[in-house]
mmCIF file of C-alpha atoms in Angstrom:
data_model
loop_
_atom_site.group_PDB
_atom_site.id
_atom_site.type_symbol
_atom_site.label_atom_id
_atom_site.label_comp_id
_atom_site.label_asym_id
_atom_site.label_seq_id
_atom_site.Cartn_x
_atom_site.Cartn_y
_atom_site.Cartn_z
ATOM 1 C CA ALA A 1 15.020 149.128 170.052
ATOM 2 C CA GLN A 2 17.960 147.287 168.608
ATOM 3 C CA LYS A 3 20.479 145.359 170.650
ATOM 4 C CA VAL A 4 23.412 143.058 169.975
ATOM 5 C CA THR A 5 24.700 140.792 172.723
ATOM 6 C CA GLN A 6 28.070 139.110 172.735
ATOM 7 C CA ALA A 7 28.025 137.261 176.018
ATOM 8 C CA GLN A 8 31.595 135.983 175.754
ATOM 9 C CA THR A 9 33.844 138.781 176.923
ATOM 10 C CA GLU A 10 37.109 136.894 176.511
ATOM 11 C CA ILE A 11 38.046 133.522 175.043
ATOM 12 C CA SER A 12 41.426 131.825 175.024
ATOM 13 C CA VAL A 13 42.218 128.836 172.853
ATOM 14 C CA VAL A 14 45.345 126.949 171.947
ATOM 15 C CA GLU A 15 46.485 127.258 168.366
ATOM 16 C CA LYS A 16 44.747 124.863 165.953
ATOM 17 C CA GLU A 17 41.664 124.565 168.139
ATOM 18 C CA ASP A 18 38.283 125.542 166.731
ATOM 19 C CA VAL A 19 36.429 128.388 168.414
ATOM 20 C CA THR A 20 32.910 129.772 168.105
ATOM 21 C CA LEU A 21 32.020 133.354 168.934
ATOM 22 C CA ASP A 22 28.391 133.890 169.830
ATOM 23 C CA CYS A 23 26.177 136.768 168.749
ATOM 24 C CA VAL A 24 22.529 137.276 169.641
ATOM 25 C CA TYR A 25 20.585 140.236 168.311
ATOM 26 C CA GLU A 26 17.255 141.882 169.025
ATOM 27 C CA THR A 27 15.121 143.857 166.620
ATOM 28 C CA ARG A 28 11.458 144.132 165.737
ATOM 29 C CA ASP A 29 12.291 144.875 162.124
ATOM 30 C CA THR A 30 12.033 142.035 159.655
ATOM 31 C CA THR A 31 14.694 143.292 157.268
ATOM 32 C CA TYR A 32 18.172 144.009 158.446
ATOM 33 C CA TYR A 33 21.830 143.225 157.908
ATOM 34 C CA LEU A 34 24.224 141.480 160.245
ATOM 35 C CA PHE A 35 27.967 142.011 160.240
ATOM 36 C CA TRP A 36 31.131 140.730 161.840
ATOM 37 C CA TYR A 37 34.211 142.899 162.240
ATOM 38 C CA LYS A 38 37.701 142.097 163.534
ATOM 39 C CA GLN A 39 39.654 144.659 165.539
ATOM 40 C CA PRO A 40 43.336 143.725 165.862
ATOM 41 C CA PRO A 41 45.610 145.540 168.326
ATOM 42 C CA SER A 42 46.362 148.176 165.696
ATOM 43 C CA GLY A 43 42.811 149.465 166.177
ATOM 44 C CA GLU A 44 41.173 149.489 162.774
ATOM 45 C CA LEU A 45 37.965 147.528 162.327
ATOM 46 C CA VAL A 46 38.246 144.995 159.534
ATOM 47 C CA PHE A 47 35.054 143.961 157.747
ATOM 48 C CA LEU A 48 34.571 140.175 157.660
ATOM 49 C CA ILE A 49 31.042 139.477 156.471
ATOM 50 C CA ARG A 50 27.578 140.924 155.838
ATOM 51 C CA ARG A 51 24.373 138.864 155.815
ATOM 52 C CA ASN A 52 20.855 139.883 154.814
ATOM 53 C CA SER A 53 18.012 138.931 157.111
ATOM 54 C CA PHE A 54 16.258 137.062 154.312
ATOM 55 C CA ASP A 55 19.249 134.888 153.513
ATOM 56 C CA GLU A 56 19.830 132.267 156.182
ATOM 57 C CA GLN A 57 22.295 130.270 154.170
ATOM 58 C CA ASN A 58 25.429 129.599 156.143
ATOM 59 C CA GLU A 59 28.671 130.845 154.705
ATOM 60 C CA ILE A 60 32.214 129.555 154.716
ATOM 61 C CA SER A 61 35.300 131.514 153.793
ATOM 62 C CA GLY A 62 38.508 129.614 154.313
ATOM 63 C CA ARG A 63 38.831 128.893 158.032
ATOM 64 C CA TYR A 64 35.901 131.173 158.847
ATOM 65 C CA SER A 65 32.253 130.145 158.871
ATOM 66 C CA TRP A 66 29.069 131.832 159.955
ATOM 67 C CA ASN A 67 25.836 130.294 161.194
ATOM 68 C CA PHE A 68 22.769 132.545 160.895
ATOM 69 C CA GLN A 69 19.580 131.339 162.573
ATOM 70 C CA LYS A 70 16.611 133.706 162.589
ATOM 71 C CA SER A 71 14.648 131.363 164.866
ATOM 72 C CA THR A 72 17.090 132.014 167.685
ATOM 73 C CA SER A 73 18.207 135.502 166.511
ATOM 74 C CA SER A 74 21.777 134.342 166.423
ATOM 75 C CA PHE A 75 24.656 134.923 164.054
ATOM 76 C CA ASN A 76 27.580 132.887 165.335
ATOM 77 C CA PHE A 77 31.101 132.921 163.964
ATOM 78 C CA THR A 78 33.418 129.902 163.954
ATOM 79 C CA ILE A 79 37.132 129.913 163.325
ATOM 80 C CA THR A 80 38.516 126.507 162.420
ATOM 81 C CA ALA A 81 42.109 125.600 163.238
ATOM 82 C CA SER A 82 42.767 128.913 164.943
ATOM 83 C CA GLN A 83 46.048 130.734 164.435
ATOM 84 C CA VAL A 84 47.901 133.302 166.504
ATOM 85 C CA VAL A 85 47.037 135.954 163.901
ATOM 86 C CA ASP A 86 43.370 135.435 164.742
ATOM 87 C CA SER A 87 43.960 137.084 168.132
ATOM 88 C CA ALA A 88 41.804 140.209 168.152
ATOM 89 C CA VAL A 89 38.532 141.623 169.385
ATOM 90 C CA TYR A 90 35.598 140.509 167.262
ATOM 91 C CA PHE A 91 32.429 142.566 166.978
ATOM 92 C CA CYS A 92 29.025 141.545 165.781
ATOM 93 C CA ALA A 93 26.808 144.364 164.480
ATOM 94 C CA LEU A 94 23.285 144.981 163.228
ATOM 95 C CA MET A 95 21.986 147.502 160.706
ATOM 96 C CA LEU A 96 18.330 147.978 159.858
ATOM 97 C CA LEU A 97 17.342 148.191 156.217
ATOM 98 C CA GLY A 98 17.243 151.864 155.258
ATOM 99 C CA ALA A 99 19.227 152.953 158.319
ATOM 100 C CA ASN A 100 22.690 154.410 158.307
ATOM 101 C CA ASN A 101 24.122 153.299 161.612
ATOM 102 C CA LEU A 102 25.534 150.062 162.889
ATOM 103 C CA PHE A 103 24.603 148.755 166.331
ATOM 104 C CA PHE A 104 27.623 146.960 167.723
ATOM 105 C CA GLY A 105 27.897 144.384 170.460
ATOM 106 C CA THR A 106 30.503 144.817 173.171
ATOM 107 C CA GLY A 107 32.912 142.470 171.437
ATOM 108 C CA THR A 108 34.683 139.221 172.262
ATOM 109 C CA ARG A 109 38.422 139.281 172.839
ATOM 110 C CA LEU A 110 39.970 136.156 171.336
ATOM 111 C CA THR A 111 43.459 135.113 172.357
ATOM 112 C CA VAL A 112 45.089 132.273 170.470
ATOM 113 C CA ILE A 113 47.960 130.780 172.430
ATOM 114 C CA PRO A 114 50.806 129.290 170.394
ATOM 115 C CA ASP B 1 43.556 153.581 147.208
ATOM 116 C CA THR B 2 45.065 153.206 150.664
ATOM 117 C CA GLY B 3 41.788 153.002 152.566
ATOM 118 C CA VAL B 4 40.376 155.384 155.146
ATOM 119 C CA SER B 5 42.948 157.666 156.735
ATOM 120 C CA GLN B 6 42.599 159.422 160.048
ATOM 121 C CA ASP B 7 44.790 162.086 161.552
ATOM 122 C CA PRO B 8 46.152 162.339 164.158
ATOM 123 C CA ARG B 9 46.443 158.806 165.508
ATOM 124 C CA HIS B 10 46.754 160.040 169.052
ATOM 125 C CA LYS B 11 45.832 163.305 170.733
ATOM 126 C CA ILE B 12 46.355 164.323 174.331
ATOM 127 C CA THR B 13 44.675 167.543 175.352
ATOM 128 C CA LYS B 14 43.884 169.428 178.512
ATOM 129 C CA ARG B 15 40.326 169.677 179.680
ATOM 130 C CA GLY B 16 38.631 172.689 178.197
ATOM 131 C CA GLN B 17 40.697 172.778 175.005
ATOM 132 C CA ASN B 18 39.276 172.331 171.528
ATOM 133 C CA VAL B 19 40.412 169.496 169.295
ATOM 134 C CA THR B 20 39.849 168.684 165.642
ATOM 135 C CA PHE B 21 40.247 165.351 163.903
ATOM 136 C CA ARG B 22 40.418 164.683 160.196
ATOM 137 C CA CYS B 23 39.195 161.758 158.126
ATOM 138 C CA ASP B 24 39.971 161.046 154.478
ATOM 139 C CA PRO B 25 37.579 158.384 153.163
ATOM 140 C CA ILE B 26 38.051 156.090 150.215
ATOM 141 C CA SER B 27 37.729 158.433 147.262
ATOM 142 C CA GLU B 28 34.839 156.708 145.500
ATOM 143 C CA HIS B 29 32.769 156.337 148.681
ATOM 144 C CA ASN B 30 30.035 158.948 149.015
ATOM 145 C CA ARG B 31 29.022 157.982 152.552
ATOM 146 C CA LEU B 32 31.070 158.871 155.608
ATOM 147 C CA TYR B 33 30.448 158.001 159.230
ATOM 148 C CA TRP B 34 31.911 158.913 162.613
ATOM 149 C CA TYR B 35 31.818 156.522 165.548
ATOM 150 C CA ARG B 36 33.133 156.705 169.096
ATOM 151 C CA GLN B 37 34.547 153.723 170.962
ATOM 152 C CA THR B 38 35.297 153.711 174.674
ATOM 153 C CA LEU B 39 37.394 151.095 176.393
ATOM 154 C CA GLY B 40 35.799 147.671 176.411
ATOM 155 C CA GLN B 41 32.822 148.756 174.358
ATOM 156 C CA GLY B 42 31.745 148.485 170.773
ATOM 157 C CA PRO B 43 31.749 151.560 168.557
ATOM 158 C CA GLU B 44 28.762 153.904 168.896
ATOM 159 C CA PHE B 45 27.367 155.895 165.998
ATOM 160 C CA LEU B 46 27.871 159.650 166.075
ATOM 161 C CA THR B 47 26.989 161.041 162.667
ATOM 162 C CA TYR B 48 26.601 160.281 158.957
ATOM 163 C CA PHE B 49 27.271 162.238 155.766
ATOM 164 C CA GLN B 50 26.152 161.533 152.255
ATOM 165 C CA ASN B 51 28.422 163.614 150.076
ATOM 166 C CA GLU B 52 28.602 166.984 151.841
ATOM 167 C CA ALA B 53 25.238 166.726 153.581
ATOM 168 C CA GLN B 54 25.111 165.703 157.226
ATOM 169 C CA LEU B 55 21.974 163.564 157.225
ATOM 170 C CA GLU B 56 21.945 162.007 160.644
ATOM 171 C CA LYS B 57 23.264 162.825 164.114
ATOM 172 C CA SER B 58 23.175 160.694 167.232
ATOM 173 C CA ARG B 59 22.015 161.978 170.602
ATOM 174 C CA LEU B 60 25.598 161.282 171.655
ATOM 175 C CA LEU B 61 26.687 164.246 169.560
ATOM 176 C CA SER B 62 26.298 167.053 172.072
ATOM 177 C CA ASP B 63 26.429 170.756 171.230
ATOM 178 C CA ARG B 64 30.172 170.684 171.827
ATOM 179 C CA PHE B 65 30.644 168.368 168.863
ATOM 180 C CA SER B 66 30.509 169.479 165.260
ATOM 181 C CA ALA B 67 31.328 167.621 162.084
ATOM 182 C CA GLU B 68 31.758 168.876 158.553
ATOM 183 C CA ARG B 69 32.434 167.412 155.168
ATOM 184 C CA PRO B 70 33.096 170.282 152.810
ATOM 185 C CA LYS B 71 32.897 169.382 149.130
ATOM 186 C CA GLY B 72 31.981 165.832 150.027
ATOM 187 C CA SER B 73 35.554 164.689 150.395
ATOM 188 C CA PHE B 74 37.421 164.689 153.719
ATOM 189 C CA SER B 75 35.616 165.279 156.999
ATOM 190 C CA THR B 76 36.519 166.950 160.265
ATOM 191 C CA LEU B 77 35.174 166.313 163.734
ATOM 192 C CA GLU B 78 35.665 169.089 166.267
ATOM 193 C CA ILE B 79 35.132 168.852 169.988
ATOM 194 C CA GLN B 80 34.947 172.126 171.867
ATOM 195 C CA ARG B 81 35.685 172.552 175.565
ATOM 196 C CA THR B 82 36.779 168.957 175.932
ATOM 197 C CA GLU B 83 35.812 166.995 179.034
ATOM 198 C CA GLN B 84 37.401 163.886 180.511
ATOM 199 C CA GLY B 85 34.380 161.903 179.387
ATOM 200 C CA ASP B 86 35.319 162.666 175.786
ATOM 201 C CA SER B 87 38.349 160.395 176.092
ATOM 202 C CA ALA B 88 37.778 157.642 173.550
ATOM 203 C CA MET B 89 38.770 156.309 170.157
ATOM 204 C CA TYR B 90 37.101 158.249 167.355
ATOM 205 C CA LEU B 91 36.607 156.099 164.296
ATOM 206 C CA CYS B 92 35.771 157.211 160.797
ATOM 207 C CA ALA B 93 34.334 154.913 158.151
ATOM 208 C CA SER B 94 33.152 155.185 154.579
ATOM 209 C CA SER B 95 30.977 153.098 152.299
ATOM 210 C CA ASN B 96 29.475 152.935 148.836
ATOM 211 C CA GLY B 97 25.874 152.528 149.843
ATOM 212 C CA GLN B 98 23.369 151.634 152.519
ATOM 213 C CA GLY B 99 23.858 148.211 154.002
ATOM 214 C CA TYR B 100 27.311 147.688 152.605
ATOM 215 C CA GLY B 101 30.191 146.859 154.891
ATOM 216 C CA TYR B 102 31.979 149.948 156.011
ATOM 217 C CA THR B 103 35.705 150.473 155.630
ATOM 218 C CA PHE B 104 37.004 151.874 158.887
ATOM 219 C CA GLY B 105 40.084 153.950 159.536
ATOM 220 C CA SER B 106 42.539 153.209 162.328
ATOM 221 C CA GLY B 107 40.966 155.844 164.534
ATOM 222 C CA THR B 108 42.120 158.807 166.579
ATOM 223 C CA ARG B 109 42.644 158.075 170.247
ATOM 224 C CA LEU B 110 41.782 161.115 172.332
ATOM 225 C CA THR B 111 42.935 161.455 175.923
ATOM 226 C CA VAL B 112 41.647 164.414 177.915
ATOM 227 C CA VAL B 113 43.721 165.152 181.028
#
């Protein structure tokens, strides 16, 4: 069975602080994709990143960076110099290769205080 | 293209009534998905279409739920004899292929009173 755990239910940081959102996943499959989505108060889920299970290279996109470690089954997300606009619920998700459904974690609500 | 559109944004209905939601995916996307999200939870997969064919359904999709995608364009999700437990956000998404990031709509929030 597949499972995604986001242990941090809510995080609050002061603007310009760095913050890391944790994601731990479980699967017996060796090939899969991992995703992060942002859900602002408006409700739509915004795609942030997709990683393949065979590509452990970390990725940086502006203030966002992702650390993928298969050894610990983790796919953590760091926001550098957080801004108020980063306030949202962030979801980590897993999709098996050949499957058509995403398994989502329960999300982490990030509040950035000005 | 303006992304994935869902209508209505909000729906309040009395228990026992039928409701229908509509999703218009990104036009060049052949895959369409429905998810349900309850308060404080992540979205849960309901069903998947490739073009007009419904290829996968979750156990969450009880007999009261039916989804269609005629002509492989827009999709509808109907819930018959609604129950209070059906209250949730219903999200539609589309994609260009397996494993690609989905584009989600803003969802339809259903409240059953």
